[in-house]
């Protein structure tokens, strides 16, 4: 990630505020994000006023703010202004999103005043203006005053202005 490569803090709630990434972030494998590459914490997290201006590239799971998370996160006033790309061409999964690439486990995401202005380009499965993929166990997402202004493309399927792929019936 532009600020944190791997956040593995299961003992405490985390708040990340007023952060900006202006450098490009490239991963030769998975988990690239403008602020956090991979987040494996279990306590709730708040990301407030985070901005990404640097291009983000990985084989899979790329996001303007977070590449992949396993915990509930409240995103407020987060903006991606750069191109987000996944490059995987084999049969493994790849997801790209303007704010978050992939959401796992029983986490719930809340987005307030979040914007994607960057192009989202995914070589494989799910590409979304805000979220690339929400897996079946994810508890859902809430969007308030969010928008996507970027072009979104996928090499195979699952493209959406807000969410590229939602794997089950939990609310979005």
PDB file of C-alpha atoms in Angstrom:
ATOM      1  CA  UNK A   1       0.000   0.000   0.000  1.00  0.00           C
ATOM      2  CA  UNK A   2       0.949   3.611  -0.422  1.00  0.00           C
ATOM      3  CA  UNK A   3       1.130   4.022   3.373  1.00  0.00           C
ATOM      4  CA  UNK A   4       0.679   0.501   4.820  1.00  0.00           C
ATOM      5  CA  UNK A   5       1.500  -2.724   2.981  1.00  0.00           C
ATOM      6  CA  UNK A   6      -0.173  -5.135   5.417  1.00  0.00           C
ATOM      7  CA  UNK A   7      -2.287  -4.054   8.374  1.00  0.00           C
ATOM      8  CA  UNK A   8      -2.636  -6.995  10.762  1.00  0.00           C
ATOM      9  CA  UNK A   9      -3.920  -5.545  14.009  1.00  0.00           C
ATOM     10  CA  UNK A  10      -6.692  -7.691  15.443  1.00  0.00           C
ATOM     11  CA  UNK A  11      -6.507  -6.340  19.008  1.00  0.00           C
ATOM     12  CA  UNK A  12      -7.533  -2.723  18.429  1.00  0.00           C
ATOM     13  CA  UNK A  13      -9.958  -0.659  16.433  1.00  0.00           C
ATOM     14  CA  UNK A  14      -8.038   1.384  13.867  1.00  0.00           C
ATOM     15  CA  UNK A  15      -8.526   4.917  12.580  1.00  0.00           C
ATOM     16  CA  UNK A  16      -6.636   6.265   9.599  1.00  0.00           C
ATOM     17  CA  UNK A  17      -7.309   9.943   8.891  1.00  0.00           C
ATOM     18  CA  UNK A  18      -6.159  12.758   6.631  1.00  0.00           C
ATOM     19  CA  UNK A  19      -3.821  10.645   4.494  1.00  0.00           C
ATOM     20  CA  UNK A  20      -2.789  11.182   0.890  1.00  0.00           C
ATOM     21  CA  UNK A  21      -0.875   8.902  -1.450  1.00  0.00           C
ATOM     22  CA  UNK A  22       0.724  10.544  -4.499  1.00  0.00           C
ATOM     23  CA  UNK A  23       3.117   7.747  -5.506  1.00  0.00           C
ATOM     24  CA  UNK A  24       2.404   4.788  -7.751  1.00  0.00           C
ATOM     25  CA  UNK A  25       1.973   1.422  -5.985  1.00  0.00           C
ATOM     26  CA  UNK A  26       2.793  -1.824  -7.812  1.00  0.00           C
ATOM     27  CA  UNK A  27       2.569  -5.402  -6.494  1.00  0.00           C
ATOM     28  CA  UNK A  28       3.983  -8.345  -8.433  1.00  0.00           C
ATOM     29  CA  UNK A  29       1.200 -10.491  -6.931  1.00  0.00           C
ATOM     30  CA  UNK A  30      -1.929  -9.389  -5.010  1.00  0.00           C
ATOM     31  CA  UNK A  31      -3.086  -6.646  -2.626  1.00  0.00           C
ATOM     32  CA  UNK A  32      -2.204  -3.147  -3.756  1.00  0.00           C
ATOM     33  CA  UNK A  33      -3.942  -0.050  -2.397  1.00  0.00           C
ATOM     34  CA  UNK A  34      -3.340   3.675  -2.263  1.00  0.00           C
ATOM     35  CA  UNK A  35      -3.450   3.673   1.553  1.00  0.00           C
ATOM     36  CA  UNK A  36      -3.509  -0.042   2.614  1.00  0.00           C
ATOM     37  CA  UNK A  37      -2.505  -3.054   0.511  1.00  0.00           C
ATOM     38  CA  UNK A  38      -4.041  -5.828   2.644  1.00  0.00           C
ATOM     39  CA  UNK A  39      -6.002  -5.485   5.883  1.00  0.00           C
ATOM     40  CA  UNK A  40      -6.414  -8.560   8.086  1.00  0.00           C
ATOM     41  CA  UNK A  41      -7.623  -6.878  11.281  1.00  0.00           C
ATOM     42  CA  UNK A  42     -10.785  -8.026  13.053  1.00  0.00           C
ATOM     43  CA  UNK A  43     -11.862  -4.888  14.941  1.00  0.00           C
ATOM     44  CA  UNK A  44     -13.766  -2.121  13.153  1.00  0.00           C
ATOM     45  CA  UNK A  45     -11.769   0.445  11.215  1.00  0.00           C
ATOM     46  CA  UNK A  46     -12.444   4.043  10.155  1.00  0.00           C
ATOM     47  CA  UNK A  47     -10.756   5.621   7.155  1.00  0.00           C
ATOM     48  CA  UNK A  48     -11.456   9.346   7.043  1.00  0.00           C
ATOM     49  CA  UNK A  49     -10.378  11.919   4.431  1.00  0.00           C
ATOM     50  CA  UNK A  50      -8.045   9.590   2.522  1.00  0.00           C
ATOM     51  CA  UNK A  51      -7.021  10.501  -1.020  1.00  0.00           C
ATOM     52  CA  UNK A  52      -5.163   8.575  -3.694  1.00  0.00           C
ATOM     53  CA  UNK A  53      -3.459  10.243  -6.675  1.00  0.00           C
ATOM     54  CA  UNK A  54      -0.992   7.441  -7.520  1.00  0.00           C
ATOM     55  CA  UNK A  55      -1.642   4.633 -10.006  1.00  0.00           C
ATOM     56  CA  UNK A  56      -2.273   1.241  -8.341  1.00  0.00           C
ATOM     57  CA  UNK A  57      -1.322  -2.016 -10.097  1.00  0.00           C
ATOM     58  CA  UNK A  58      -1.372  -5.659  -8.955  1.00  0.00           C
ATOM     59  CA  UNK A  59      -2.086  -9.071 -10.444  1.00  0.00           C
ATOM     60  CA  UNK A  60      -5.273  -9.140  -8.365  1.00  0.00           C
ATOM     61  CA  UNK A  61      -7.123  -7.177  -5.655  1.00  0.00           C
ATOM     62  CA  UNK A  62      -6.329  -3.531  -6.320  1.00  0.00           C
ATOM     63  CA  UNK A  63      -8.112  -0.562  -4.786  1.00  0.00           C
ATOM     64  CA  UNK A  64      -7.671   3.191  -4.732  1.00  0.00           C
ATOM     65  CA  UNK A  65      -7.742   3.221  -0.913  1.00  0.00           C
ATOM     66  CA  UNK A  66      -7.614  -0.484   0.180  1.00  0.00           C
ATOM     67  CA  UNK A  67      -6.611  -3.523  -1.897  1.00  0.00           C
ATOM     68  CA  UNK A  68      -8.355  -6.138   0.264  1.00  0.00           C
ATOM     69  CA  UNK A  69      -9.947  -6.223   3.715  1.00  0.00           C
ATOM     70  CA  UNK A  70     -11.349  -8.815   6.102  1.00  0.00           C
ATOM     71  CA  UNK A  71     -12.884  -6.344   8.573  1.00  0.00           C
ATOM     72  CA  UNK A  72     -15.708  -3.828   8.715  1.00  0.00           C
ATOM     73  CA  UNK A  73     -14.623  -0.377   7.577  1.00  0.00           C
ATOM     74  CA  UNK A  74     -16.347   3.011   7.580  1.00  0.00           C
ATOM     75  CA  UNK A  75     -15.005   5.080   4.686  1.00  0.00           C
ATOM     76  CA  UNK A  76     -15.790   8.815   4.900  1.00  0.00           C
ATOM     77  CA  UNK A  77     -14.666  11.453   2.386  1.00  0.00           C
ATOM     78  CA  UNK A  78     -12.344   9.053   0.549  1.00  0.00           C
ATOM     79  CA  UNK A  79     -11.419   9.876  -3.043  1.00  0.00           C
ATOM     80  CA  UNK A  80      -9.515   7.979  -5.710  1.00  0.00           C
ATOM     81  CA  UNK A  81      -8.161  10.115  -8.563  1.00  0.00           C
ATOM     82  CA  UNK A  82      -5.888   7.572 -10.271  1.00  0.00           C
ATOM     83  CA  UNK A  83      -5.996   4.512 -12.512  1.00  0.00           C
ATOM     84  CA  UNK A  84      -6.495   1.170 -10.737  1.00  0.00           C
ATOM     85  CA  UNK A  85      -5.355  -1.918 -12.667  1.00  0.00           C
ATOM     86  CA  UNK A  86      -5.241  -5.679 -12.238  1.00  0.00           C
ATOM     87  CA  UNK A  87      -3.120  -7.679 -14.660  1.00  0.00           C
ATOM     88  CA  UNK A  88      -3.800 -11.366 -13.863  1.00  0.00           C
ATOM     89  CA  UNK A  89      -4.435 -13.482 -16.958  1.00  0.00           C
ATOM     90  CA  UNK A  90      -4.557 -17.016 -15.508  1.00  0.00           C
ATOM     91  CA  UNK A  91      -7.605 -18.682 -13.914  1.00  0.00           C
ATOM     92  CA  UNK A  92      -7.102 -17.107 -10.469  1.00  0.00           C
ATOM     93  CA  UNK A  93      -9.367 -14.289  -9.288  1.00  0.00           C
ATOM     94  CA  UNK A  94      -8.680 -10.581  -9.812  1.00  0.00           C
ATOM     95  CA  UNK A  95     -10.762  -7.620  -8.587  1.00  0.00           C
ATOM     96  CA  UNK A  96     -10.345  -3.864  -8.905  1.00  0.00           C
ATOM     97  CA  UNK A  97     -12.277  -1.023  -7.276  1.00  0.00           C
ATOM     98  CA  UNK A  98     -11.991   2.731  -6.991  1.00  0.00           C
ATOM     99  CA  UNK A  99     -12.059   2.616  -3.178  1.00  0.00           C
ATOM    100  CA  UNK A 100     -11.607  -1.109  -2.326  1.00  0.00           C
ATOM    101  CA  UNK A 101     -10.616  -4.081  -4.478  1.00  0.00           C
ATOM    102  CA  UNK A 102     -12.105  -6.948  -2.430  1.00  0.00           C
ATOM    103  CA  UNK A 103     -14.118  -7.319   0.782  1.00  0.00           C
ATOM    104  CA  UNK A 104     -13.929 -10.714   2.577  1.00  0.00           C
ATOM    105  CA  UNK A 105     -15.371 -12.542   5.576  1.00  0.00           C
ATOM    106  CA  UNK A 106     -18.288 -11.176   7.646  1.00  0.00           C
ATOM    107  CA  UNK A 107     -17.300  -7.555   7.273  1.00  0.00           C
ATOM    108  CA  UNK A 108     -19.677  -4.681   6.499  1.00  0.00           C
ATOM    109  CA  UNK A 109     -18.605  -1.620   4.574  1.00  0.00           C
ATOM    110  CA  UNK A 110     -20.056   1.864   4.964  1.00  0.00           C
ATOM    111  CA  UNK A 111     -19.237   4.562   2.397  1.00  0.00           C
ATOM    112  CA  UNK A 112     -20.121   8.226   2.975  1.00  0.00           C
ATOM    113  CA  UNK A 113     -19.129  10.937   0.486  1.00  0.00           C
ATOM    114  CA  UNK A 114     -16.727   8.635  -1.368  1.00  0.00           C
ATOM    115  CA  UNK A 115     -15.798   9.277  -4.995  1.00  0.00           C
ATOM    116  CA  UNK A 116     -13.909   7.466  -7.712  1.00  0.00           C
ATOM    117  CA  UNK A 117     -12.551   9.702 -10.481  1.00  0.00           C
ATOM    118  CA  UNK A 118     -10.012   7.207 -11.833  1.00  0.00           C
ATOM    119  CA  UNK A 119     -10.200   4.592 -14.552  1.00  0.00           C
ATOM    120  CA  UNK A 120     -10.708   1.020 -13.262  1.00  0.00           C
ATOM    121  CA  UNK A 121      -9.199  -1.643 -15.526  1.00  0.00           C
ATOM    122  CA  UNK A 122      -9.462  -5.310 -14.558  1.00  0.00           C
ATOM    123  CA  UNK A 123      -8.023  -8.122 -16.632  1.00  0.00           C
ATOM    124  CA  UNK A 124     -10.448 -10.711 -15.184  1.00  0.00           C
ATOM    125  CA  UNK A 125     -13.475 -10.895 -12.887  1.00  0.00           C
ATOM    126  CA  UNK A 126     -14.943  -7.891 -11.060  1.00  0.00           C
ATOM    127  CA  UNK A 127     -14.465  -4.171 -11.566  1.00  0.00           C
ATOM    128  CA  UNK A 128     -16.436  -1.493  -9.731  1.00  0.00           C
ATOM    129  CA  UNK A 129     -16.307   2.247  -9.232  1.00  0.00           C
ATOM    130  CA  UNK A 130     -16.307   1.811  -5.435  1.00  0.00           C
ATOM    131  CA  UNK A 131     -15.942  -1.986  -4.761  1.00  0.00           C
ATOM    132  CA  UNK A 132     -14.477  -4.636  -7.073  1.00  0.00           C
ATOM    133  CA  UNK A 133     -15.915  -7.674  -5.229  1.00  0.00           C
ATOM    134  CA  UNK A 134     -17.863  -8.517  -2.079  1.00  0.00           C
ATOM    135  CA  UNK A 135     -17.547 -12.223  -1.211  1.00  0.00           C
ATOM    136  CA  UNK A 136     -20.506 -14.381  -0.046  1.00  0.00           C
ATOM    137  CA  UNK A 137     -19.806 -14.023   3.694  1.00  0.00           C
ATOM    138  CA  UNK A 138     -19.557 -10.212   3.562  1.00  0.00           C
ATOM    139  CA  UNK A 139     -22.372  -8.559   5.502  1.00  0.00           C
ATOM    140  CA  UNK A 140     -23.202  -5.894   2.927  1.00  0.00           C
ATOM    141  CA  UNK A 141     -22.447  -2.302   2.102  1.00  0.00           C
ATOM    142  CA  UNK A 142     -24.134   1.055   2.540  1.00  0.00           C
ATOM    143  CA  UNK A 143     -23.538   3.963   0.168  1.00  0.00           C
ATOM    144  CA  UNK A 144     -24.472   7.566   1.033  1.00  0.00           C
ATOM    145  CA  UNK A 145     -23.674  10.389  -1.388  1.00  0.00           C
ATOM    146  CA  UNK A 146     -21.084   8.332  -3.319  1.00  0.00           C
ATOM    147  CA  UNK A 147     -20.277   8.539  -7.007  1.00  0.00           C
ATOM    148  CA  UNK A 148     -18.207   7.024  -9.752  1.00  0.00           C
ATOM    149  CA  UNK A 149     -16.905   9.290 -12.509  1.00  0.00           C
ATOM    150  CA  UNK A 150     -14.332   6.911 -13.992  1.00  0.00           C
ATOM    151  CA  UNK A 151     -14.366   4.507 -16.921  1.00  0.00           C
ATOM    152  CA  UNK A 152     -14.642   0.862 -15.793  1.00  0.00           C
ATOM    153  CA  UNK A 153     -13.582  -2.138 -17.889  1.00  0.00           C
ATOM    154  CA  UNK A 154     -13.188  -5.852 -17.236  1.00  0.00           C
ATOM    155  CA  UNK A 155     -11.489  -8.482 -19.385  1.00  0.00           C
ATOM    156  CA  UNK A 156     -14.224 -11.033 -18.680  1.00  0.00           C
ATOM    157  CA  UNK A 157     -17.353 -10.032 -16.705  1.00  0.00           C
ATOM    158  CA  UNK A 158     -18.908  -8.296 -13.661  1.00  0.00           C
ATOM    159  CA  UNK A 159     -18.667  -4.542 -14.127  1.00  0.00           C
ATOM    160  CA  UNK A 160     -20.627  -1.980 -12.080  1.00  0.00           C
ATOM    161  CA  UNK A 161     -20.634   1.731 -11.358  1.00  0.00           C
ATOM    162  CA  UNK A 162     -20.602   1.072  -7.593  1.00  0.00           C
ATOM    163  CA  UNK A 163     -19.991  -2.704  -7.165  1.00  0.00           C
ATOM    164  CA  UNK A 164     -18.485  -5.012  -9.771  1.00  0.00           C
ATOM    165  CA  UNK A 165     -19.410  -8.379  -8.203  1.00  0.00           C
ATOM    166  CA  UNK A 166     -21.654  -9.174  -5.231  1.00  0.00           C
ATOM    167  CA  UNK A 167     -21.552 -12.922  -4.473  1.00  0.00           C
ATOM    168  CA  UNK A 168     -24.732 -13.383  -2.379  1.00  0.00           C
ATOM    169  CA  UNK A 169     -28.026 -11.901  -1.249  1.00  0.00           C
ATOM    170  CA  UNK A 170     -26.853  -9.671   1.608  1.00  0.00           C
ATOM    171  CA  UNK A 171     -27.897  -6.047   1.087  1.00  0.00           C
ATOM    172  CA  UNK A 172     -25.883  -3.580  -0.894  1.00  0.00           C
TER     173      UNK A 172
END
